[in-house]
Short mmCIF file of C-alpha atoms in Angstrom, two decimals:
data_model
loop_
_atom_site.label_atom_id
_atom_site.label_comp_id
_atom_site.label_asym_id
_atom_site.label_seq_id
_atom_site.Cartn_x
_atom_site.Cartn_y
_atom_site.Cartn_z
CA MET Y 25 82.69 53.91 -111.52
CA ARG Y 26 84.65 51.81 -114.08
CA ILE Y 27 82.73 50.59 -116.76
CA VAL Y 28 83.62 48.27 -119.99
CA ILE Y 29 81.66 48.50 -123.04
CA VAL Y 30 81.89 45.75 -125.69
CA GLY Y 31 80.66 46.90 -129.02
CA ALA Y 32 82.17 50.36 -130.13
CA GLY Y 33 79.40 51.06 -132.86
CA SER Y 34 77.28 54.13 -132.28
CA VAL Y 35 75.16 52.28 -129.45
CA GLY Y 36 78.06 51.82 -127.56
CA ARG Y 37 79.59 55.07 -128.45
CA SER Y 38 76.74 56.88 -127.50
CA ILE Y 39 76.37 55.20 -124.08
CA ALA Y 40 80.20 55.88 -123.44
CA ARG Y 41 79.69 59.65 -124.13
CA GLU Y 42 76.62 59.75 -121.42
CA LEU Y 43 78.58 57.80 -118.88
CA LEU Y 44 81.64 59.92 -119.06
CA THR Y 45 79.53 62.71 -118.98
CA ASN Y 46 78.21 61.61 -115.61
CA GLY Y 47 81.73 61.41 -114.27
CA HIS Y 48 82.67 57.49 -114.94
CA ARG Y 49 85.72 55.92 -116.56
CA VAL Y 50 84.96 54.11 -119.36
CA LEU Y 51 86.79 51.81 -121.93
CA LEU Y 52 85.33 50.50 -125.12
CA ILE Y 53 86.11 47.13 -126.75
CA ASP Y 54 85.89 45.91 -130.28
CA LYS Y 55 87.44 43.46 -132.73
CA ASP Y 56 86.87 45.27 -135.58
CA PRO Y 57 89.48 47.93 -136.42
CA ASN Y 58 87.21 50.41 -138.26
CA ALA Y 59 85.02 50.44 -134.94
CA ILE Y 60 87.99 51.96 -133.26
CA ARG Y 61 87.30 55.65 -133.62
CA VAL Y 62 89.48 57.22 -130.94
CA THR Y 63 88.40 60.70 -131.75
CA SER Y 64 84.79 60.39 -131.75
CA VAL Y 65 84.80 59.53 -127.94
CA PRO Y 66 88.48 60.88 -127.01
CA GLU Y 67 87.77 60.91 -123.10
CA ALA Y 68 87.52 56.71 -122.95
CA GLU Y 69 90.06 54.32 -123.15
CA TRP Y 70 90.01 51.99 -126.31
CA LEU Y 71 90.80 48.36 -126.95
CA LEU Y 72 91.11 46.31 -130.25
CA ALA Y 73 90.29 42.94 -128.88
CA ASP Y 74 87.84 40.06 -129.53
CA ALA Y 75 85.65 40.34 -125.76
CA CYS Y 76 84.71 36.90 -126.43
CA GLU Y 77 88.00 35.64 -125.36
CA ILE Y 78 89.26 35.42 -121.90
CA SER Y 79 92.44 36.93 -122.80
CA SER Y 80 91.16 39.79 -124.09
CA LEU Y 81 88.96 40.37 -120.74
CA ALA Y 82 92.06 39.98 -118.83
CA ASP Y 83 93.65 42.90 -121.01
CA ALA Y 84 90.61 44.97 -120.23
CA GLY Y 85 91.09 44.53 -116.50
CA LEU Y 86 87.65 43.44 -115.78
CA GLU Y 87 88.78 42.15 -112.14
CA ASP Y 88 88.54 46.03 -111.66
CA CYS Y 89 85.53 46.72 -113.45
CA ASP Y 90 82.13 47.86 -111.65
CA VAL Y 91 79.99 47.20 -114.79
CA VAL Y 92 80.16 45.61 -118.17
CA VAL Y 93 77.90 46.90 -120.85
CA ALA Y 94 77.74 44.29 -123.82
CA ALA Y 95 76.18 46.51 -126.36
CA SER Y 96 77.46 44.77 -129.30
CA GLY Y 97 74.97 43.86 -132.60
CA ASP Y 98 75.39 40.41 -132.07
CA ASP Y 99 73.39 38.44 -129.20
CA LYS Y 100 75.82 35.64 -129.19
CA ALA Y 101 78.49 37.84 -128.56
CA ASN Y 102 76.47 39.53 -125.61
CA LEU Y 103 75.61 36.47 -123.95
CA VAL Y 104 79.36 35.11 -124.25
CA VAL Y 105 80.45 38.48 -122.64
CA SER Y 106 78.17 38.48 -120.01
CA LEU Y 107 78.85 34.88 -119.09
CA LEU Y 108 82.49 35.36 -118.91
CA SER Y 109 82.23 38.29 -116.99
CA LYS Y 110 80.28 37.36 -114.35
CA THR Y 111 81.82 33.39 -114.03
CA GLU Y 112 85.44 34.53 -114.50
CA TYR Y 113 85.78 37.94 -112.94
CA GLY Y 114 82.73 38.53 -110.84
CA VAL Y 115 81.71 41.72 -112.51
CA PRO Y 116 78.83 43.19 -110.17
CA ARG Y 117 76.48 44.34 -112.48
CA THR Y 118 76.12 43.46 -116.49
CA VAL Y 119 73.84 44.78 -118.99
CA ALA Y 120 73.37 43.12 -122.23
CA ARG Y 121 71.58 44.33 -125.43
CA VAL Y 122 69.33 42.27 -126.81
CA ASN Y 123 68.95 42.74 -130.98
CA THR Y 124 66.18 40.16 -131.80
CA PRO Y 125 63.42 39.89 -129.16
CA ALA Y 126 63.19 36.11 -129.93
CA ASN Y 127 66.30 35.90 -127.96
CA GLU Y 128 65.38 37.83 -125.01
CA TRP Y 129 64.56 34.42 -123.13
CA MET Y 130 68.31 33.70 -122.96
CA PHE Y 131 69.25 36.98 -121.27
CA ASP Y 132 68.97 36.00 -117.78
CA GLU Y 133 71.02 34.91 -114.65
CA ALA Y 134 71.95 31.86 -116.39
CA TRP Y 135 74.09 33.54 -118.74
CA GLY Y 136 75.28 36.02 -116.43
CA VAL Y 137 72.98 38.82 -117.45
CA ASP Y 138 71.83 41.10 -114.71
CA VAL Y 139 69.63 43.50 -116.63
CA ALA Y 140 68.87 42.87 -120.35
CA VAL Y 141 67.54 45.75 -122.67
CA SER Y 142 65.68 44.84 -125.92
CA THR Y 143 65.55 47.77 -127.98
CA PRO Y 144 63.07 46.67 -130.54
CA ARG Y 145 60.56 45.92 -127.45
CA LEU Y 146 61.55 49.13 -125.77
CA MET Y 147 60.57 51.07 -128.70
CA THR Y 148 57.43 49.51 -129.15
CA ALA Y 149 56.62 50.10 -125.74
CA LEU Y 150 57.21 53.81 -126.10
CA VAL Y 151 54.93 53.76 -129.12
CA GLU Y 152 51.88 52.13 -127.39
CA GLU Y 153 52.62 54.63 -124.45
CA ALA Y 154 52.45 57.51 -126.68
CA VAL Y 155 49.13 56.42 -128.28
CA SER Y 156 47.16 54.32 -125.35
CA VAL Y 157 45.09 56.04 -122.93
CA GLY Y 158 43.27 53.50 -120.31
CA GLU Y 159 45.62 50.67 -121.26
CA LEU Y 160 48.39 49.37 -119.29
CA VAL Y 161 51.64 49.43 -120.72
CA ARG Y 162 54.74 47.68 -120.07
CA ILE Y 163 57.83 49.81 -120.51
CA PHE Y 164 60.46 47.83 -118.72
CA THR Y 165 61.25 44.23 -117.20
CA PHE Y 166 64.08 44.17 -114.55
CA GLN Y 167 65.87 41.01 -114.97
CA GLN Y 168 66.00 40.46 -111.06
CA GLY Y 169 62.80 39.53 -109.51
CA GLN Y 170 60.87 39.45 -112.85
CA ALA Y 171 59.65 43.08 -111.69
CA ALA Y 172 58.32 45.39 -114.65
CA MET Y 173 57.49 49.08 -114.79
CA VAL Y 174 54.38 49.90 -116.38
CA GLU Y 175 52.18 52.88 -117.46
CA MET Y 176 48.69 53.98 -117.89
CA THR Y 177 47.19 57.53 -119.02
CA LEU Y 178 44.12 57.65 -116.65
CA PRO Y 179 41.01 57.92 -119.07
CA ASP Y 180 38.51 60.71 -118.41
CA ASN Y 181 35.97 58.43 -117.31
CA SER Y 182 38.12 56.69 -114.58
CA THR Y 183 36.74 56.42 -111.61
CA LEU Y 184 39.47 56.97 -109.56
CA ALA Y 185 39.73 60.31 -111.00
CA GLY Y 186 39.95 62.94 -107.82
CA THR Y 187 40.84 59.96 -105.58
CA THR Y 188 43.97 60.56 -103.41
CA VAL Y 189 46.61 58.07 -103.62
CA GLY Y 190 46.49 57.11 -99.95
CA GLU Y 191 42.84 56.09 -100.33
CA ILE Y 192 43.85 53.60 -103.21
CA HIS Y 193 44.35 49.90 -102.22
CA TRP Y 194 46.75 48.87 -104.86
CA PRO Y 195 47.37 45.11 -106.05
CA ALA Y 196 49.89 42.97 -104.23
CA ASP Y 197 54.00 43.82 -105.03
CA THR Y 198 52.74 47.03 -106.91
CA VAL Y 199 54.15 50.49 -106.09
CA LEU Y 200 53.26 54.01 -107.66
CA VAL Y 201 56.38 55.60 -108.26
CA GLY Y 202 55.54 58.49 -110.46
CA ILE Y 203 53.12 60.98 -111.95
CA ILE Y 204 53.60 63.06 -114.97
CA ARG Y 205 50.97 65.63 -115.07
CA GLY Y 206 51.19 67.86 -118.28
CA GLU Y 207 55.10 68.21 -118.68
CA ARG Y 208 55.93 67.89 -114.80
CA PRO Y 209 56.79 65.03 -113.15
CA ILE Y 210 55.52 64.35 -109.56
CA ALA Y 211 56.72 62.20 -106.92
CA PRO Y 212 53.36 60.97 -105.44
CA SER Y 213 52.30 61.22 -101.71
CA ARG Y 214 49.56 59.92 -99.96
CA ASP Y 215 47.63 63.28 -100.04
CA ASP Y 216 47.98 64.04 -104.01
CA ALA Y 217 44.66 63.43 -105.72
CA LEU Y 218 44.80 61.67 -109.45
CA GLU Y 219 43.22 63.54 -112.47
CA ALA Y 220 42.08 62.33 -115.59
CA GLY Y 221 45.35 62.44 -118.18
CA ASP Y 222 47.74 61.67 -115.50
CA GLU Y 223 50.50 59.33 -116.55
CA LEU Y 224 51.14 56.99 -113.74
CA MET Y 225 54.11 55.11 -113.36
CA PHE Y 226 54.31 51.66 -111.44
CA ILE Y 227 56.48 48.86 -110.43
CA THR Y 228 54.82 45.65 -110.35
CA VAL Y 229 54.87 42.05 -110.82
CA PRO Y 230 53.43 40.23 -113.75
CA GLU Y 231 50.48 38.40 -111.98
CA SER Y 232 49.39 41.90 -110.49
CA GLU Y 233 49.30 43.57 -113.57
CA GLU Y 234 45.51 42.37 -114.58
CA GLU Y 235 44.24 43.38 -111.47
CA LEU Y 236 45.86 46.86 -111.72
CA GLN Y 237 44.36 47.35 -115.16
CA GLN Y 238 41.22 46.73 -113.91
CA LEU Y 239 41.61 48.96 -110.90
CA LEU Y 240 42.85 51.79 -113.14
CA ASN Y 241 40.02 51.46 -115.56
CA PRO Y 242 37.23 48.64 -114.90
CA ARG Y 243 35.48 49.64 -118.28
CA ALA Y 244 38.49 48.23 -120.33
#
């Protein structure tokens, strides 16, 4: 894929390195000359320009772009880039970085954002995931459809311990997508039995989260 990353700071450069390692073509854009550090990611293309201007996006060749990643430290710029990418160039996929959690409500389809990634909220979720047992923790919200990835570490006193996945009636629009047991990930099948201490990963919707919490740990 051809991917354009707006914002060549440490976040943008790190994303670029990972994508290049995976075999993608990457263009980094930044309006700050000090951010243009070609030697830091020599395999990428670089463009010194203001990505909030249509002419800059034309120079970046967005008509041939598969994904735009708005990764700057400015929420306003990330929203403008996402909107222009969608409305002017029809980019199939836009991913936008949210720097201030209070601005999350704006990062939706109305602003051309397919996926919003809130670094502060994600870090908070990972902290909670690391210390919470028996509590449902929201890890990530998908912008389209408002589905979310949630996690729970099954407590020692859970009534579901020893129950096979196929015996459990999960709430509506809820899918068990993974089990982490010790250091080993497991793709769950109907015959897998849950164990206390399992980290269970689900895709679900907000209206089913309370029911899922009660099912997994009714004593909470």
